[in-house]
Short mmCIF file of C-alpha atoms and ligand atoms in Angstrom, two decimals:
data_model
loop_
_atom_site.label_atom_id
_atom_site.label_comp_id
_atom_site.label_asym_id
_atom_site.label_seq_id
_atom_site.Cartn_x
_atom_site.Cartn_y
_atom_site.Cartn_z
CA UNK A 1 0.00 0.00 0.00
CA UNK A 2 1.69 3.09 -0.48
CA UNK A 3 1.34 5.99 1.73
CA UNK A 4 -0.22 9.20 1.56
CA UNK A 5 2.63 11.65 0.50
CA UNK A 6 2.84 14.17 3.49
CA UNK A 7 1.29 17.81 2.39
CA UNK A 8 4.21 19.78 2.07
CA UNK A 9 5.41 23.77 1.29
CA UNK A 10 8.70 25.68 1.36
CA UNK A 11 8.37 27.46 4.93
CA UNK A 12 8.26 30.72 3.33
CA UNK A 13 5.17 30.03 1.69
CA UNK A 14 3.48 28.60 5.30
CA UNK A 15 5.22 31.49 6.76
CA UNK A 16 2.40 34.18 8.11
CA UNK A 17 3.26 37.58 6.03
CA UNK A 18 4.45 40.05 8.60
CA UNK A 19 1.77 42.27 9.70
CA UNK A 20 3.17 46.14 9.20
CA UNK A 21 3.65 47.67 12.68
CA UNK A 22 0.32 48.66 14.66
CA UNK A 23 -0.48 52.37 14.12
CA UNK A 24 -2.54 52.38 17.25
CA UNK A 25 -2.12 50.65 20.72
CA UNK A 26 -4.69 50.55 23.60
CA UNK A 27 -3.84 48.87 25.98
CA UNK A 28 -5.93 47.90 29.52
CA UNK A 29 -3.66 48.78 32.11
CA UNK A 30 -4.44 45.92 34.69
CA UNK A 31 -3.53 44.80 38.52
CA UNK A 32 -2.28 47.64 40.33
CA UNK A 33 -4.54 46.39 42.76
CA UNK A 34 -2.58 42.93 43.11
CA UNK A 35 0.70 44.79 42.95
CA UNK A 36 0.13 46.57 46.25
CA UNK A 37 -1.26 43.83 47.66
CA UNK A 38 1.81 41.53 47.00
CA UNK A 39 3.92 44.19 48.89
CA UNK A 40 1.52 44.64 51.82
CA UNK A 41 1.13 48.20 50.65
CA UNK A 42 -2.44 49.85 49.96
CA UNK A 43 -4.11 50.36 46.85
CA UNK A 44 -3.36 53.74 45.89
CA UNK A 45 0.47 52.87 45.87
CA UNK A 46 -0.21 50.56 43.14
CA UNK A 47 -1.95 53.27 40.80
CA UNK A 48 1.15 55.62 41.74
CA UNK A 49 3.29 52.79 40.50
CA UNK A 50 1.07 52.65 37.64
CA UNK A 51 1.01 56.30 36.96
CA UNK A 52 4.76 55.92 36.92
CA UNK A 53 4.56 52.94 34.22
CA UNK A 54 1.93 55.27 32.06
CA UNK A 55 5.11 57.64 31.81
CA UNK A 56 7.52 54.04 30.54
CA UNK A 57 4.69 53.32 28.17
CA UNK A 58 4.52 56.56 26.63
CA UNK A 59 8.30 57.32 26.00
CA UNK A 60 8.00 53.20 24.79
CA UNK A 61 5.15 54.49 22.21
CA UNK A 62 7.53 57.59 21.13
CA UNK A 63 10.70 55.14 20.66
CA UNK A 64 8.48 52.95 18.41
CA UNK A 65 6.99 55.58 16.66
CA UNK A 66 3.44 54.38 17.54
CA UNK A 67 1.33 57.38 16.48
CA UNK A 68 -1.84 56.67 18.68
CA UNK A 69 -1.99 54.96 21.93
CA UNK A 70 -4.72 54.71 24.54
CA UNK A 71 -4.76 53.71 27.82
CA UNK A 72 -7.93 52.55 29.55
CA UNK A 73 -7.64 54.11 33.05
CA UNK A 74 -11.15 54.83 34.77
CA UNK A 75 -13.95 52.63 33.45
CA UNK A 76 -17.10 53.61 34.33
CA UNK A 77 -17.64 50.92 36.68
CA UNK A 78 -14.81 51.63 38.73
CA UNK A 79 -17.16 54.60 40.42
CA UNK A 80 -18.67 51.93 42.33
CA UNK A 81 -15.59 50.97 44.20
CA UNK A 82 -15.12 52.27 47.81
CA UNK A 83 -15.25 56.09 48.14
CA UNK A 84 -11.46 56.22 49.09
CA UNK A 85 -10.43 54.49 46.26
CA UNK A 86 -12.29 56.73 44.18
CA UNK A 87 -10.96 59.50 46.00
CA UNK A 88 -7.56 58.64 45.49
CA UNK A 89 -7.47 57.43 41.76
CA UNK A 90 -9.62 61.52 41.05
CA UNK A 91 -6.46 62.82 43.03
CA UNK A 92 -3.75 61.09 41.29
CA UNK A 93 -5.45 61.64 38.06
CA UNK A 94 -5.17 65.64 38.89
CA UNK A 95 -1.77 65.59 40.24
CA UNK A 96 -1.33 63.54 36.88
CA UNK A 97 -2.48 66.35 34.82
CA UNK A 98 -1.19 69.16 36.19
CA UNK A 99 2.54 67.45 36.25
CA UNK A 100 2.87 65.72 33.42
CA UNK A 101 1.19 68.12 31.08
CA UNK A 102 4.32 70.72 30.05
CA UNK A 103 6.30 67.52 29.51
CA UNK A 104 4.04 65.40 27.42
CA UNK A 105 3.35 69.10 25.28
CA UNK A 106 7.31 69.89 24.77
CA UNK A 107 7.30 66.22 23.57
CA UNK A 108 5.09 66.58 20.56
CA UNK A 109 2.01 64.57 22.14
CA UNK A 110 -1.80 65.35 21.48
CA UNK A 111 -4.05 64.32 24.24
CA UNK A 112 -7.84 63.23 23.71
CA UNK A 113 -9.72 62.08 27.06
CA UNK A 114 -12.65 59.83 25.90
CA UNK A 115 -15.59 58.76 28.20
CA UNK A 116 -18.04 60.56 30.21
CA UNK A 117 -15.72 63.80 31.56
CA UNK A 118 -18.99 65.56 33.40
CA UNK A 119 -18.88 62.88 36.20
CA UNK A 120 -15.45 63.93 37.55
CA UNK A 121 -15.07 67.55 39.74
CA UNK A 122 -15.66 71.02 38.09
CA UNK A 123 -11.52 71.54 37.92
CA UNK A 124 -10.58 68.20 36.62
CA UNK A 125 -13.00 68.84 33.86
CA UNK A 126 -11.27 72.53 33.43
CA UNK A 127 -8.05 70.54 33.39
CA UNK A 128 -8.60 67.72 31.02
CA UNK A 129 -10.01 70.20 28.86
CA UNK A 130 -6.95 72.73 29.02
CA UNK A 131 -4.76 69.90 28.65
CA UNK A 132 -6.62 69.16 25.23
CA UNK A 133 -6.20 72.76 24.11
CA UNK A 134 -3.06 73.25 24.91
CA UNK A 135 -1.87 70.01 22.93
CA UNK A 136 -4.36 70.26 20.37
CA UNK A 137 -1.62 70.57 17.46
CA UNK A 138 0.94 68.17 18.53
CA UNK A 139 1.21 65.11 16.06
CA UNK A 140 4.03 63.03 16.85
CA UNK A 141 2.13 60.49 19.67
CA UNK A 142 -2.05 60.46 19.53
CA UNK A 143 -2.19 59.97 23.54
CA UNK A 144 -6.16 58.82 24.33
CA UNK A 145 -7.22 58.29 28.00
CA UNK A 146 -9.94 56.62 28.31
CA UNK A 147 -11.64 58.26 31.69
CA UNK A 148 -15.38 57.27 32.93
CA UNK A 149 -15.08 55.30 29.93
CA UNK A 150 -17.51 52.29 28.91
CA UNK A 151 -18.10 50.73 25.76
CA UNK A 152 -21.85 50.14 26.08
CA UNK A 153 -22.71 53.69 27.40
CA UNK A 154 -20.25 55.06 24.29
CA UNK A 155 -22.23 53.02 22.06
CA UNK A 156 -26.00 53.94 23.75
CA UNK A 157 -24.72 57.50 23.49
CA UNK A 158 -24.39 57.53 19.80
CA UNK A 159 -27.20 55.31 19.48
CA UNK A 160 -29.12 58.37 20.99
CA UNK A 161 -27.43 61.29 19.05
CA UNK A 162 -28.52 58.98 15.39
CA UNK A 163 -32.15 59.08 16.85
CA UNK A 164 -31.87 62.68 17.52
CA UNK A 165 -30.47 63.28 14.09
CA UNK A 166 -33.08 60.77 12.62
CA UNK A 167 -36.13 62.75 14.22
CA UNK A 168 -35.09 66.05 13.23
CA UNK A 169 -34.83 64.92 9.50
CA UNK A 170 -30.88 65.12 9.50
CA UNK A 171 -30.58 61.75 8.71
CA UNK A 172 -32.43 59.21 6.79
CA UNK A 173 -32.30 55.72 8.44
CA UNK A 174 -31.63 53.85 4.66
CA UNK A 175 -28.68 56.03 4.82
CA UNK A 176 -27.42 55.21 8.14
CA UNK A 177 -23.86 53.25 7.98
CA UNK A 178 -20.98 51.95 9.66
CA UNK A 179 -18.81 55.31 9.29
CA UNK A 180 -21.75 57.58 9.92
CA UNK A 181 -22.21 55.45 13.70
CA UNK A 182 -18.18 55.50 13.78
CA UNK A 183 -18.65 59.70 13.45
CA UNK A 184 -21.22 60.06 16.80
CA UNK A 185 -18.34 57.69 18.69
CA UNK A 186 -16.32 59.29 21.43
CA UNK A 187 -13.28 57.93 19.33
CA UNK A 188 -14.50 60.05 16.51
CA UNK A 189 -11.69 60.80 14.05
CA UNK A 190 -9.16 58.31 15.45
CA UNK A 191 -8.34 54.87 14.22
CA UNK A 192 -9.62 51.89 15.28
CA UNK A 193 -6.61 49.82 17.60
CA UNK A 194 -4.78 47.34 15.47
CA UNK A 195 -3.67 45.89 18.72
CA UNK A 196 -4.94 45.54 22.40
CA UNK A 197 -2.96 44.65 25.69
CA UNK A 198 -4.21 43.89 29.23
CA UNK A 199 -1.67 43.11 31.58
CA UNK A 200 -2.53 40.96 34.41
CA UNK A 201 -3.33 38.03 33.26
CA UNK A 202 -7.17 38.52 32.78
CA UNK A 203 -8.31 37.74 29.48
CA UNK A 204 -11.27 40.21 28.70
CA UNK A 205 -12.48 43.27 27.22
CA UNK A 206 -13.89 44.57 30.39
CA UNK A 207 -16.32 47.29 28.39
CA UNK A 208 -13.53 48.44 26.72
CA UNK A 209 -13.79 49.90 23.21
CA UNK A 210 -16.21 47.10 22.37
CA UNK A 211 -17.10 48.88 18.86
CA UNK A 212 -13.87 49.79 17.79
CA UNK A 213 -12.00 46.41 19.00
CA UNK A 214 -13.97 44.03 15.93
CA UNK A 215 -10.54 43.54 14.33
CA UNK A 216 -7.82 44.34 17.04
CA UNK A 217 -5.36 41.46 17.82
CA UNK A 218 -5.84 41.05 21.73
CA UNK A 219 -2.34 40.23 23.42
CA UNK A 220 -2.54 38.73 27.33
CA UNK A 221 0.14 39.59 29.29
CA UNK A 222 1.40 37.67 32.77
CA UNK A 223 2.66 41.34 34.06
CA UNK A 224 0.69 43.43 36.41
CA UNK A 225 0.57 46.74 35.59
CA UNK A 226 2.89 48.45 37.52
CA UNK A 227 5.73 46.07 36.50
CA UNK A 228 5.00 46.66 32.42
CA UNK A 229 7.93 48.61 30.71
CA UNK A 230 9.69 49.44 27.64
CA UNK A 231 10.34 45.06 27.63
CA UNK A 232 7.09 44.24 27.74
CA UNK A 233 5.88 46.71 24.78
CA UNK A 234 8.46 45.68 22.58
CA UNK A 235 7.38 42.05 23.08
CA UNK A 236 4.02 43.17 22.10
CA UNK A 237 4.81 44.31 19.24
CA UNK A 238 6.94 41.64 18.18
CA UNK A 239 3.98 39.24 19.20
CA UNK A 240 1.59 41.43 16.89
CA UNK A 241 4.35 41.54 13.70
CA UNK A 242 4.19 38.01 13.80
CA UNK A 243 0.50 37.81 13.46
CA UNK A 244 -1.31 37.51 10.52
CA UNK A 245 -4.62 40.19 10.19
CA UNK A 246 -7.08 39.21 7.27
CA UNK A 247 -9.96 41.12 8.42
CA UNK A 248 -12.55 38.43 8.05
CA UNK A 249 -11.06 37.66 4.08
CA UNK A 250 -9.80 34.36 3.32
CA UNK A 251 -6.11 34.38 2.37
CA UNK A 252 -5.15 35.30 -0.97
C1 FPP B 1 -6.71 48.50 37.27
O1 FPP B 1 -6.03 47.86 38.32
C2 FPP B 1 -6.30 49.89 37.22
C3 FPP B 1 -7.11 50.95 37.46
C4 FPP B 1 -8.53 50.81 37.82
C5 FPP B 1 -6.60 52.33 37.45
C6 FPP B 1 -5.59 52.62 36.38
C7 FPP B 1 -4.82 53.80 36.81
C8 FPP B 1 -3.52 53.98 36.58
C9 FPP B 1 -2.69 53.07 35.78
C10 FPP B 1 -2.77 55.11 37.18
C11 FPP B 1 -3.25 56.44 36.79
C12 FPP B 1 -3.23 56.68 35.33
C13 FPP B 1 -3.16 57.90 34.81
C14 FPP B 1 -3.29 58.09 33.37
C15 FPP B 1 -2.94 59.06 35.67
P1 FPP B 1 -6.87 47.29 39.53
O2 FPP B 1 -6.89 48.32 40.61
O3 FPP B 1 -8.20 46.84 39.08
O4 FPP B 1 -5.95 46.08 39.94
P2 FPP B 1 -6.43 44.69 40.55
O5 FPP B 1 -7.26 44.02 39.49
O6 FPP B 1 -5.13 44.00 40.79
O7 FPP B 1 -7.18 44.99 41.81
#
């Protein structure tokens, strides 16, 4: 009997064709929590250790040229943990601002908040807001954070803005298409993420940009947040180059 000859290719041709690198990054910045806890220190000094590996991450996205990044860092669940926590993560978030502002500007990044900005106090509002101004023609590093932010209430919000438009006449439904929702999206303008890390471990979305996501390749990382570095993104990356993205097509 003779056998079945084995289904063979030249490796190049099995070979995934590199993917070119991601233009934009988001990444959910996970386990701050579990840092601090591993040190027997409290919460807060894990977000401080986190603020201080937002900072890694961005000088990381400027050495790699990645032109937009965003970084998930208040969902709009987290309001329902305990008022201190809260408390803390508002005040870190303004020291945040106010310090790292001048420094981020001189260093040709834009920054964009995304989410629902009217929950926080009147003078972080004033804040994020000035810091948007003030950056507003800066091109080198698109720098998103995501604040109050939830997928679902981002989607329910545009949802409500088409009805609007479709009530007053502005819009015909017939007409009514992917780029036109994209448009009434708090992520209006930018492009989608090619690529999404959560460090931590967790493997989930967690309500984060659930729309814009459909095609991102999702990388897990075993790092908790505070830990992640300039290492860790360049593995990313290297993990994403070797992936092939087809975008629902069949290969050619
Ligand atoms: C998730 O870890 C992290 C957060 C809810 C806050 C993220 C905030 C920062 C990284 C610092 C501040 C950022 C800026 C931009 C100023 P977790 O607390 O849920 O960790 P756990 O799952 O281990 O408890």
């Amino acid at each position: 009997m003779s056998s079945t000859p084995a289904i063979t290719a030249p490796t190049s041709d099995l070979a995934p064709a590199a993917s070119p690198p991601p233009a934009h990054v988001a990444i959910i910045m996970d386990g701050n929590g579990r840092w601090a806890q591993a040190r027997g220190l409290p919460r807060i000094a894990g977000h401080r250790a986190g603020a201080r590996a937002v900072r890694r991450t961005i000088e990381a996205a400027l050495t790699h040229k990645v032109g937009w990044l965003t970084l998930y860092a208040f969902s709009s669940e987290n309001w329902r943990r305990p008022r201190d926590e809260v408390s803390d993560l508002t005040a870190l978030l303004r020291h945040y601002i106010k310090n790292e502002i001048a420094e981020l500007a001189a260093n040709g990044v834009r920054l964009r908040f995304i989410g629902e900005a009217g929950r926080f106090a009147a003078d972080i509002q004033a804040s994020l807001a000035e810091a948007e101004r003030m950056t507003a023609t800066n091109a080198r590093l698109n720098l998103t954070i995501a604040l109050s932010y939830g997928g679902r209430a981002e989607i329910i919000a545009a949802a409500r803005l088409i009805a609007c438009a479709v009530a007053s006449g502005e819009i015909d439904p017939s007409e009514l298409d992917e780029a036109a929702f994209a448009r009434r999206l708090f992520t209006a303008g930018m492009p989608d993420p090619d690529l999404i890390i959560r460090t931590s471990g967790e493997r989930r979305l967690s309500n984060f940009l659930l729309w814009q996501a459909a095609y991102a390749e999702l990388i897990f990382l075993n790092v908790l947040w505070p830990d992640f570095g300039a290492a860790h993104f360049a593995e990313a990356l290297a993990d994403y180059a070797s992936r092939e993205r087809r975008f629902g097509a069949r290969p050619a």
